[in-house]
JSON list of C-alpha atoms in Angstrom, two decimals:
[
{"chain": "A", "resi": 1, "resn": "MET", "atom": "CA", "xyz": [10.47, -18.83, -9.46]},
{"chain": "A", "resi": 2, "resn": "VAL", "atom": "CA", "xyz": [6.76, -19.45, -9.14]},
{"chain": "A", "resi": 3, "resn": "PRO", "atom": "CA", "xyz": [5.12, -21.64, -11.76]},
{"chain": "A", "resi": 4, "resn": "SER", "atom": "CA", "xyz": [2.67, -19.70, -14.07]},
{"chain": "A", "resi": 5, "resn": "PHE", "atom": "CA", "xyz": [-0.05, -22.17, -13.22]},
{"chain": "A", "resi": 6, "resn": "LEU", "atom": "CA", "xyz": [0.26, -21.39, -9.54]},
{"chain": "A", "resi": 7, "resn": "VAL", "atom": "CA", "xyz": [0.20, -17.65, -10.20]},
{"chain": "A", "resi": 8, "resn": "SER", "atom": "CA", "xyz": [-2.91, -18.17, -12.28]},
{"chain": "A", "resi": 9, "resn": "VAL", "atom": "CA", "xyz": [-4.66, -19.97, -9.54]},
{"chain": "A", "resi": 10, "resn": "LEU", "atom": "CA", "xyz": [-3.71, -17.55, -6.89]},
{"chain": "A", "resi": 11, "resn": "ASN", "atom": "CA", "xyz": [-4.87, -14.59, -9.14]},
{"chain": "A", "resi": 12, "resn": "ARG", "atom": "CA", "xyz": [-8.29, -16.36, -9.53]},
{"chain": "A", "resi": 13, "resn": "LEU", "atom": "CA", "xyz": [-8.49, -16.89, -5.82]},
{"chain": "A", "resi": 14, "resn": "PHE", "atom": "CA", "xyz": [-7.69, -13.32, -4.84]},
{"chain": "A", "resi": 15, "resn": "ARG", "atom": "CA", "xyz": [-10.27, -11.94, -7.34]},
{"chain": "A", "resi": 16, "resn": "ASN", "atom": "CA", "xyz": [-13.00, -14.40, -6.22]},
{"chain": "A", "resi": 17, "resn": "GLU", "atom": "CA", "xyz": [-15.39, -12.63, -3.66]},
{"chain": "A", "resi": 18, "resn": "ALA", "atom": "CA", "xyz": [-16.64, -15.94, -2.24]},
{"chain": "A", "resi": 19, "resn": "TRP", "atom": "CA", "xyz": [-13.05, -17.03, -1.46]},
{"chain": "A", "resi": 20, "resn": "ARG", "atom": "CA", "xyz": [-12.46, -13.79, 0.33]},
{"chain": "A", "resi": 21, "resn": "ARG", "atom": "CA", "xyz": [-15.52, -14.30, 2.52]},
{"chain": "A", "resi": 22, "resn": "LEU", "atom": "CA", "xyz": [-14.30, -17.86, 3.16]},
{"chain": "A", "resi": 23, "resn": "HIS", "atom": "CA", "xyz": [-10.91, -16.50, 4.17]},
{"chain": "A", "resi": 24, "resn": "ALA", "atom": "CA", "xyz": [-12.46, -14.15, 6.61]},
{"chain": "A", "resi": 25, "resn": "GLN", "atom": "CA", "xyz": [-14.72, -16.90, 8.02]},
{"chain": "A", "resi": 26, "resn": "ALA", "atom": "CA", "xyz": [-11.56, -19.03, 8.33]},
{"chain": "A", "resi": 27, "resn": "ALA", "atom": "CA", "xyz": [-9.88, -16.16, 10.29]},
{"chain": "A", "resi": 28, "resn": "PHE", "atom": "CA", "xyz": [-12.76, -15.98, 12.70]},
{"chain": "A", "resi": 29, "resn": "TRP", "atom": "CA", "xyz": [-12.85, -19.87, 13.30]},
{"chain": "A", "resi": 30, "resn": "VAL", "atom": "CA", "xyz": [-9.02, -19.95, 13.73]},
{"chain": "A", "resi": 31, "resn": "SER", "atom": "CA", "xyz": [-9.32, -17.08, 16.32]},
{"chain": "A", "resi": 32, "resn": "LEU", "atom": "CA", "xyz": [-11.97, -19.03, 18.14]},
{"chain": "A", "resi": 33, "resn": "VAL", "atom": "CA", "xyz": [-9.99, -22.23, 18.05]},
{"chain": "A", "resi": 34, "resn": "MET", "atom": "CA", "xyz": [-6.85, -20.39, 19.07]},
{"chain": "A", "resi": 35, "resn": "THR", "atom": "CA", "xyz": [-8.57, -18.97, 22.09]},
{"chain": "A", "resi": 36, "resn": "ALA", "atom": "CA", "xyz": [-9.74, -22.59, 23.09]},
{"chain": "A", "resi": 37, "resn": "MET", "atom": "CA", "xyz": [-6.11, -23.71, 22.62]},
{"chain": "A", "resi": 38, "resn": "LEU", "atom": "CA", "xyz": [-4.78, -21.05, 24.80]},
{"chain": "A", "resi": 39, "resn": "LEU", "atom": "CA", "xyz": [-7.26, -21.83, 27.59]},
{"chain": "A", "resi": 40, "resn": "GLY", "atom": "CA", "xyz": [-6.90, -25.64, 27.06]},
{"chain": "A", "resi": 41, "resn": "GLY", "atom": "CA", "xyz": [-3.07, -25.46, 26.72]},
{"chain": "A", "resi": 42, "resn": "ALA", "atom": "CA", "xyz": [-2.87, -23.68, 30.11]},
{"chain": "A", "resi": 43, "resn": "ALA", "atom": "CA", "xyz": [-4.99, -26.32, 31.75]},
{"chain": "A", "resi": 44, "resn": "LEU", "atom": "CA", "xyz": [-2.98, -29.14, 30.20]},
{"chain": "A", "resi": 45, "resn": "VAL", "atom": "CA", "xyz": [0.45, -27.68, 31.02]},
{"chain": "A", "resi": 46, "resn": "LEU", "atom": "CA", "xyz": [-0.73, -27.22, 34.59]},
{"chain": "A", "resi": 47, "resn": "VAL", "atom": "CA", "xyz": [-1.79, -30.83, 34.86]},
{"chain": "A", "resi": 48, "resn": "ALA", "atom": "CA", "xyz": [1.47, -31.98, 33.21]},
{"chain": "A", "resi": 49, "resn": "GLU", "atom": "CA", "xyz": [3.53, -29.67, 35.62]},
{"chain": "A", "resi": 50, "resn": "SER", "atom": "CA", "xyz": [1.70, -30.38, 38.74]},
{"chain": "A", "resi": 51, "resn": "GLY", "atom": "CA", "xyz": [3.81, -31.95, 41.48]},
{"chain": "A", "resi": 52, "resn": "ALA", "atom": "CA", "xyz": [7.03, -31.81, 39.24]},
{"chain": "A", "resi": 53, "resn": "PRO", "atom": "CA", "xyz": [10.15, -30.90, 41.07]},
{"chain": "A", "resi": 54, "resn": "HIS", "atom": "CA", "xyz": [11.29, -27.23, 40.22]},
{"chain": "A", "resi": 55, "resn": "ALA", "atom": "CA", "xyz": [7.90, -26.56, 38.45]},
{"chain": "A", "resi": 56, "resn": "ASN", "atom": "CA", "xyz": [7.17, -22.81, 38.20]},
{"chain": "A", "resi": 57, "resn": "ILE", "atom": "CA", "xyz": [3.76, -23.09, 36.49]},
{"chain": "A", "resi": 58, "resn": "THR", "atom": "CA", "xyz": [1.77, -23.88, 39.61]},
{"chain": "A", "resi": 59, "resn": "SER", "atom": "CA", "xyz": [-1.53, -22.17, 39.11]},
{"chain": "A", "resi": 60, "resn": "TYR", "atom": "CA", "xyz": [-4.02, -21.57, 36.37]},
{"chain": "A", "resi": 61, "resn": "PRO", "atom": "CA", "xyz": [-3.33, -17.79, 36.19]},
{"chain": "A", "resi": 62, "resn": "LYS", "atom": "CA", "xyz": [0.44, -18.53, 35.92]},
{"chain": "A", "resi": 63, "resn": "ALA", "atom": "CA", "xyz": [-0.41, -21.31, 33.18]},
{"chain": "A", "resi": 64, "resn": "LEU", "atom": "CA", "xyz": [-2.64, -18.81, 31.27]},
{"chain": "A", "resi": 65, "resn": "TRP", "atom": "CA", "xyz": [0.12, -16.22, 31.21]},
{"chain": "A", "resi": 66, "resn": "TRP", "atom": "CA", "xyz": [2.64, -18.80, 30.15]},
{"chain": "A", "resi": 67, "resn": "SER", "atom": "CA", "xyz": [0.18, -19.96, 27.43]},
{"chain": "A", "resi": 68, "resn": "PHE", "atom": "CA", "xyz": [-0.02, -16.37, 26.07]},
{"chain": "A", "resi": 69, "resn": "GLU", "atom": "CA", "xyz": [3.68, -15.92, 26.25]},
{"chain": "A", "resi": 70, "resn": "THR", "atom": "CA", "xyz": [4.31, -19.18, 24.29]},
{"chain": "A", "resi": 71, "resn": "ALA", "atom": "CA", "xyz": [1.65, -18.59, 21.66]},
{"chain": "A", "resi": 72, "resn": "THR", "atom": "CA", "xyz": [2.95, -15.09, 20.98]},
{"chain": "A", "resi": 73, "resn": "THR", "atom": "CA", "xyz": [6.55, -16.44, 20.97]},
{"chain": "A", "resi": 74, "resn": "VAL", "atom": "CA", "xyz": [7.50, -13.74, 23.44]},
{"chain": "A", "resi": 75, "resn": "GLY", "atom": "CA", "xyz": [8.72, -16.23, 26.08]},
{"chain": "A", "resi": 76, "resn": "TYR", "atom": "CA", "xyz": [9.92, -14.00, 28.86]},
{"chain": "A", "resi": 77, "resn": "GLY", "atom": "CA", "xyz": [11.38, -17.04, 30.57]},
{"chain": "A", "resi": 78, "resn": "ASP", "atom": "CA", "xyz": [9.51, -16.36, 33.85]},
{"chain": "A", "resi": 79, "resn": "PHE", "atom": "CA", "xyz": [7.44, -19.46, 33.37]},
{"chain": "A", "resi": 80, "resn": "TYR", "atom": "CA", "xyz": [8.38, -22.60, 31.34]},
{"chain": "A", "resi": 81, "resn": "PRO", "atom": "CA", "xyz": [7.62, -26.28, 31.51]},
{"chain": "A", "resi": 82, "resn": "VAL", "atom": "CA", "xyz": [10.06, -28.64, 33.12]},
{"chain": "A", "resi": 83, "resn": "THR", "atom": "CA", "xyz": [8.27, -31.99, 32.29]},
{"chain": "A", "resi": 84, "resn": "LEU", "atom": "CA", "xyz": [8.29, -33.91, 28.99]},
{"chain": "A", "resi": 85, "resn": "TRP", "atom": "CA", "xyz": [4.45, -33.54, 28.65]},
{"chain": "A", "resi": 86, "resn": "GLY", "atom": "CA", "xyz": [4.68, -29.86, 29.59]},
{"chain": "A", "resi": 87, "resn": "ARG", "atom": "CA", "xyz": [7.15, -29.34, 26.79]},
{"chain": "A", "resi": 88, "resn": "VAL", "atom": "CA", "xyz": [4.91, -31.39, 24.31]},
{"chain": "A", "resi": 89, "resn": "VAL", "atom": "CA", "xyz": [2.03, -29.08, 25.17]},
{"chain": "A", "resi": 90, "resn": "ALA", "atom": "CA", "xyz": [4.33, -26.12, 24.67]},
{"chain": "A", "resi": 91, "resn": "ALA", "atom": "CA", "xyz": [5.47, -27.35, 21.20]},
{"chain": "A", "resi": 92, "resn": "LEU", "atom": "CA", "xyz": [1.88, -27.95, 20.07]},
{"chain": "A", "resi": 93, "resn": "LEU", "atom": "CA", "xyz": [0.72, -24.64, 21.32]},
{"chain": "A", "resi": 94, "resn": "MET", "atom": "CA", "xyz": [3.65, -22.75, 19.48]},
{"chain": "A", "resi": 95, "resn": "LEU", "atom": "CA", "xyz": [2.98, -24.69, 16.21]},
{"chain": "A", "resi": 96, "resn": "SER", "atom": "CA", "xyz": [-0.77, -24.04, 16.32]},
{"chain": "A", "resi": 97, "resn": "ALA", "atom": "CA", "xyz": [-0.27, -20.35, 17.32]},
{"chain": "A", "resi": 98, "resn": "ILE", "atom": "CA", "xyz": [2.20, -19.67, 14.44]},
{"chain": "A", "resi": 99, "resn": "THR", "atom": "CA", "xyz": [-0.24, -21.41, 12.06]},
{"chain": "A", "resi": 100, "resn": "ALA", "atom": "CA", "xyz": [-3.21, -19.37, 13.52]},
{"chain": "A", "resi": 101, "resn": "PHE", "atom": "CA", "xyz": [-1.34, -16.00, 13.23]},
{"chain": "A", "resi": 102, "resn": "GLY", "atom": "CA", "xyz": [-0.49, -16.91, 9.71]},
{"chain": "A", "resi": 103, "resn": "VAL", "atom": "CA", "xyz": [-4.14, -17.48, 8.72]},
{"chain": "A", "resi": 104, "resn": "ILE", "atom": "CA", "xyz": [-5.30, -14.35, 10.52]},
{"chain": "A", "resi": 105, "resn": "THR", "atom": "CA", "xyz": [-2.63, -12.34, 8.91]},
{"chain": "A", "resi": 106, "resn": "ALA", "atom": "CA", "xyz": [-3.54, -13.67, 5.42]},
{"chain": "A", "resi": 107, "resn": "ALA", "atom": "CA", "xyz": [-7.17, -12.97, 6.08]},
{"chain": "A", "resi": 108, "resn": "LEU", "atom": "CA", "xyz": [-6.41, -9.27, 7.04]},
{"chain": "A", "resi": 109, "resn": "ALA", "atom": "CA", "xyz": [-4.16, -8.86, 4.06]},
{"chain": "A", "resi": 110, "resn": "THR", "atom": "CA", "xyz": [-6.90, -10.27, 1.65]},
{"chain": "A", "resi": 111, "resn": "TRP", "atom": "CA", "xyz": [-9.39, -7.87, 3.27]},
{"chain": "A", "resi": 112, "resn": "PHE", "atom": "CA", "xyz": [-7.00, -4.80, 2.74]},
{"chain": "A", "resi": 113, "resn": "VAL", "atom": "CA", "xyz": [-6.25, -5.94, -0.83]},
{"chain": "A", "resi": 114, "resn": "GLY", "atom": "CA", "xyz": [-10.02, -6.21, -1.49]},
{"chain": "A", "resi": 115, "resn": "GLN", "atom": "CA", "xyz": [-10.68, -2.77, -0.12]},
{"chain": "A", "resi": 116, "resn": "ALA", "atom": "CA", "xyz": [-7.78, -1.33, -2.24]},
{"chain": "A", "resi": 117, "resn": "GLU", "atom": "CA", "xyz": [-9.20, -3.08, -5.39]},
{"chain": "A", "resi": 118, "resn": "GLN", "atom": "CA", "xyz": [-12.62, -1.50, -4.69]},
{"chain": "A", "resi": 119, "resn": "ASP", "atom": "CA", "xyz": [-11.03, 1.86, -4.22]},
{"chain": "A", "resi": 120, "resn": "VAL", "atom": "CA", "xyz": [-9.13, 1.54, -7.37]},
{"chain": "A", "resi": 121, "resn": "ALA", "atom": "CA", "xyz": [-12.25, 0.45, -9.31]},
{"chain": "A", "resi": 122, "resn": "ARG", "atom": "CA", "xyz": [-14.17, 3.39, -7.94]},
{"chain": "A", "resi": 123, "resn": "LEU", "atom": "CA", "xyz": [-11.40, 5.81, -8.80]},
{"chain": "A", "resi": 124, "resn": "GLY", "atom": "CA", "xyz": [-11.10, 4.32, -12.30]},
{"chain": "A", "resi": 125, "resn": "LYS", "atom": "CA", "xyz": [-14.82, 4.80, -12.86]},
{"chain": "A", "resi": 126, "resn": "ALA", "atom": "CA", "xyz": [-14.61, 8.40, -11.62]},
{"chain": "A", "resi": 127, "resn": "VAL", "atom": "CA", "xyz": [-11.69, 9.13, -13.72]},
{"chain": "A", "resi": 128, "resn": "GLY", "atom": "CA", "xyz": [-13.41, 7.50, -16.77]},
{"chain": "A", "resi": 129, "resn": "ASN", "atom": "CA", "xyz": [-16.52, 9.69, -16.21]},
{"chain": "A", "resi": 130, "resn": "HIS", "atom": "CA", "xyz": [-14.45, 12.79, -15.78]},
{"chain": "A", "resi": 131, "resn": "ALA", "atom": "CA", "xyz": [-12.50, 12.07, -18.93]},
{"chain": "A", "resi": 132, "resn": "ARG", "atom": "CA", "xyz": [-15.76, 11.52, -20.92]},
{"chain": "A", "resi": 133, "resn": "GLU", "atom": "CA", "xyz": [-17.20, 14.74, -19.69]},
{"chain": "A", "resi": 134, "resn": "ASP", "atom": "CA", "xyz": [-13.95, 16.61, -20.57]},
{"chain": "A", "resi": 135, "resn": "ALA", "atom": "CA", "xyz": [-13.87, 15.02, -23.96]},
{"chain": "A", "resi": 136, "resn": "GLU", "atom": "CA", "xyz": [-17.52, 16.05, -24.55]},
{"chain": "A", "resi": 137, "resn": "ALA", "atom": "CA", "xyz": [-16.76, 19.59, -23.49]},
{"chain": "A", "resi": 138, "resn": "PHE", "atom": "CA", "xyz": [-13.68, 19.71, -25.77]},
{"chain": "A", "resi": 139, "resn": "ARG", "atom": "CA", "xyz": [-15.69, 18.42, -28.68]},
{"chain": "A", "resi": 140, "resn": "SER", "atom": "CA", "xyz": [-18.37, 21.07, -28.01]},
{"chain": "A", "resi": 141, "resn": "GLU", "atom": "CA", "xyz": [-15.72, 23.85, -27.78]},
{"chain": "A", "resi": 142, "resn": "LEU", "atom": "CA", "xyz": [-14.02, 22.53, -31.02]},
{"chain": "A", "resi": 143, "resn": "HIS", "atom": "CA", "xyz": [-17.39, 22.55, -32.76]},
{"chain": "A", "resi": 144, "resn": "THR", "atom": "CA", "xyz": [-17.93, 26.12, -31.74]},
{"chain": "A", "resi": 145, "resn": "LEU", "atom": "CA", "xyz": [-14.48, 27.11, -32.98]},
{"chain": "A", "resi": 146, "resn": "HIS", "atom": "CA", "xyz": [-15.11, 25.44, -36.39]},
{"chain": "A", "resi": 147, "resn": "ALA", "atom": "CA", "xyz": [-18.37, 27.26, -36.70]},
{"chain": "A", "resi": 148, "resn": "ARG", "atom": "CA", "xyz": [-16.66, 30.58, -36.00]},
{"chain": "A", "resi": 149, "resn": "PHE", "atom": "CA", "xyz": [-13.83, 29.87, -38.42]},
{"chain": "A", "resi": 150, "resn": "ASP", "atom": "CA", "xyz": [-16.38, 28.89, -41.03]},
{"chain": "A", "resi": 151, "resn": "HIS", "atom": "CA", "xyz": [-18.24, 32.22, -40.45]},
{"chain": "A", "resi": 152, "resn": "VAL", "atom": "CA", "xyz": [-15.02, 34.18, -40.59]},
{"chain": "A", "resi": 153, "resn": "GLU", "atom": "CA", "xyz": [-14.07, 32.42, -43.91]},
{"chain": "A", "resi": 154, "resn": "THR", "atom": "CA", "xyz": [-17.52, 33.14, -45.34]},
{"chain": "A", "resi": 155, "resn": "LEU", "atom": "CA", "xyz": [-17.27, 36.79, -44.38]},
{"chain": "A", "resi": 156, "resn": "LEU", "atom": "CA", "xyz": [-13.70, 36.99, -45.94]},
{"chain": "A", "resi": 157, "resn": "ARG", "atom": "CA", "xyz": [-14.98, 35.16, -49.06]},
{"chain": "A", "resi": 158, "resn": "ASP", "atom": "CA", "xyz": [-17.90, 37.50, -49.42]},
{"chain": "A", "resi": 159, "resn": "ARG", "atom": "CA", "xyz": [-15.77, 40.57, -48.96]},
{"chain": "A", "resi": 160, "resn": "GLY", "atom": "CA", "xyz": [-13.28, 39.40, -51.58]},
{"chain": "A", "resi": 161, "resn": "SER", "atom": "CA", "xyz": [-16.13, 38.76, -54.16]},
{"chain": "A", "resi": 162, "resn": "HIS", "atom": "CA", "xyz": [-17.48, 42.23, -53.56]},
{"chain": "A", "resi": 163, "resn": "PRO", "atom": "CA", "xyz": [-14.76, 44.79, -54.30]},
{"chain": "A", "resi": 164, "resn": "SER", "atom": "CA", "xyz": [-15.04, 48.05, -52.38]},
{"chain": "A", "resi": 165, "resn": "ALA", "atom": "CA", "xyz": [-15.36, 51.15, -54.42]}
]
């Protein structure tokens, strides 16, 4: 169960426009850093694996492919590090990629929620305006009906007070 204080803080954050923008900026910077990590991780694993017996990451294009496989957790198994330092680079790349994808996913979710909130607000305003217009039309129609009934009552009263011969 989530403490009510945490729920309150999260509600404030999700409703704060500045926080949403900050979240989008974070997603941009995380994407940029992740791209650098992919490129750098490929270079580092190539250095770590160079000259190792049974190494299969032997060129930068292969290392770059390995880095994308590792970051996306696909891991086809066609390329993998065989040295300790190559595996350290792999572990760091995996952890940073999982974190980056989490931040980017959260930023996208925040954007979608913000758009939905704006749509709901616009819809609520439109429904409110329509309801006010309908209420005014109903009041006008009701006023007209009351006036007609008053007129009919007056005619009936006048007819009852003047007996026909």
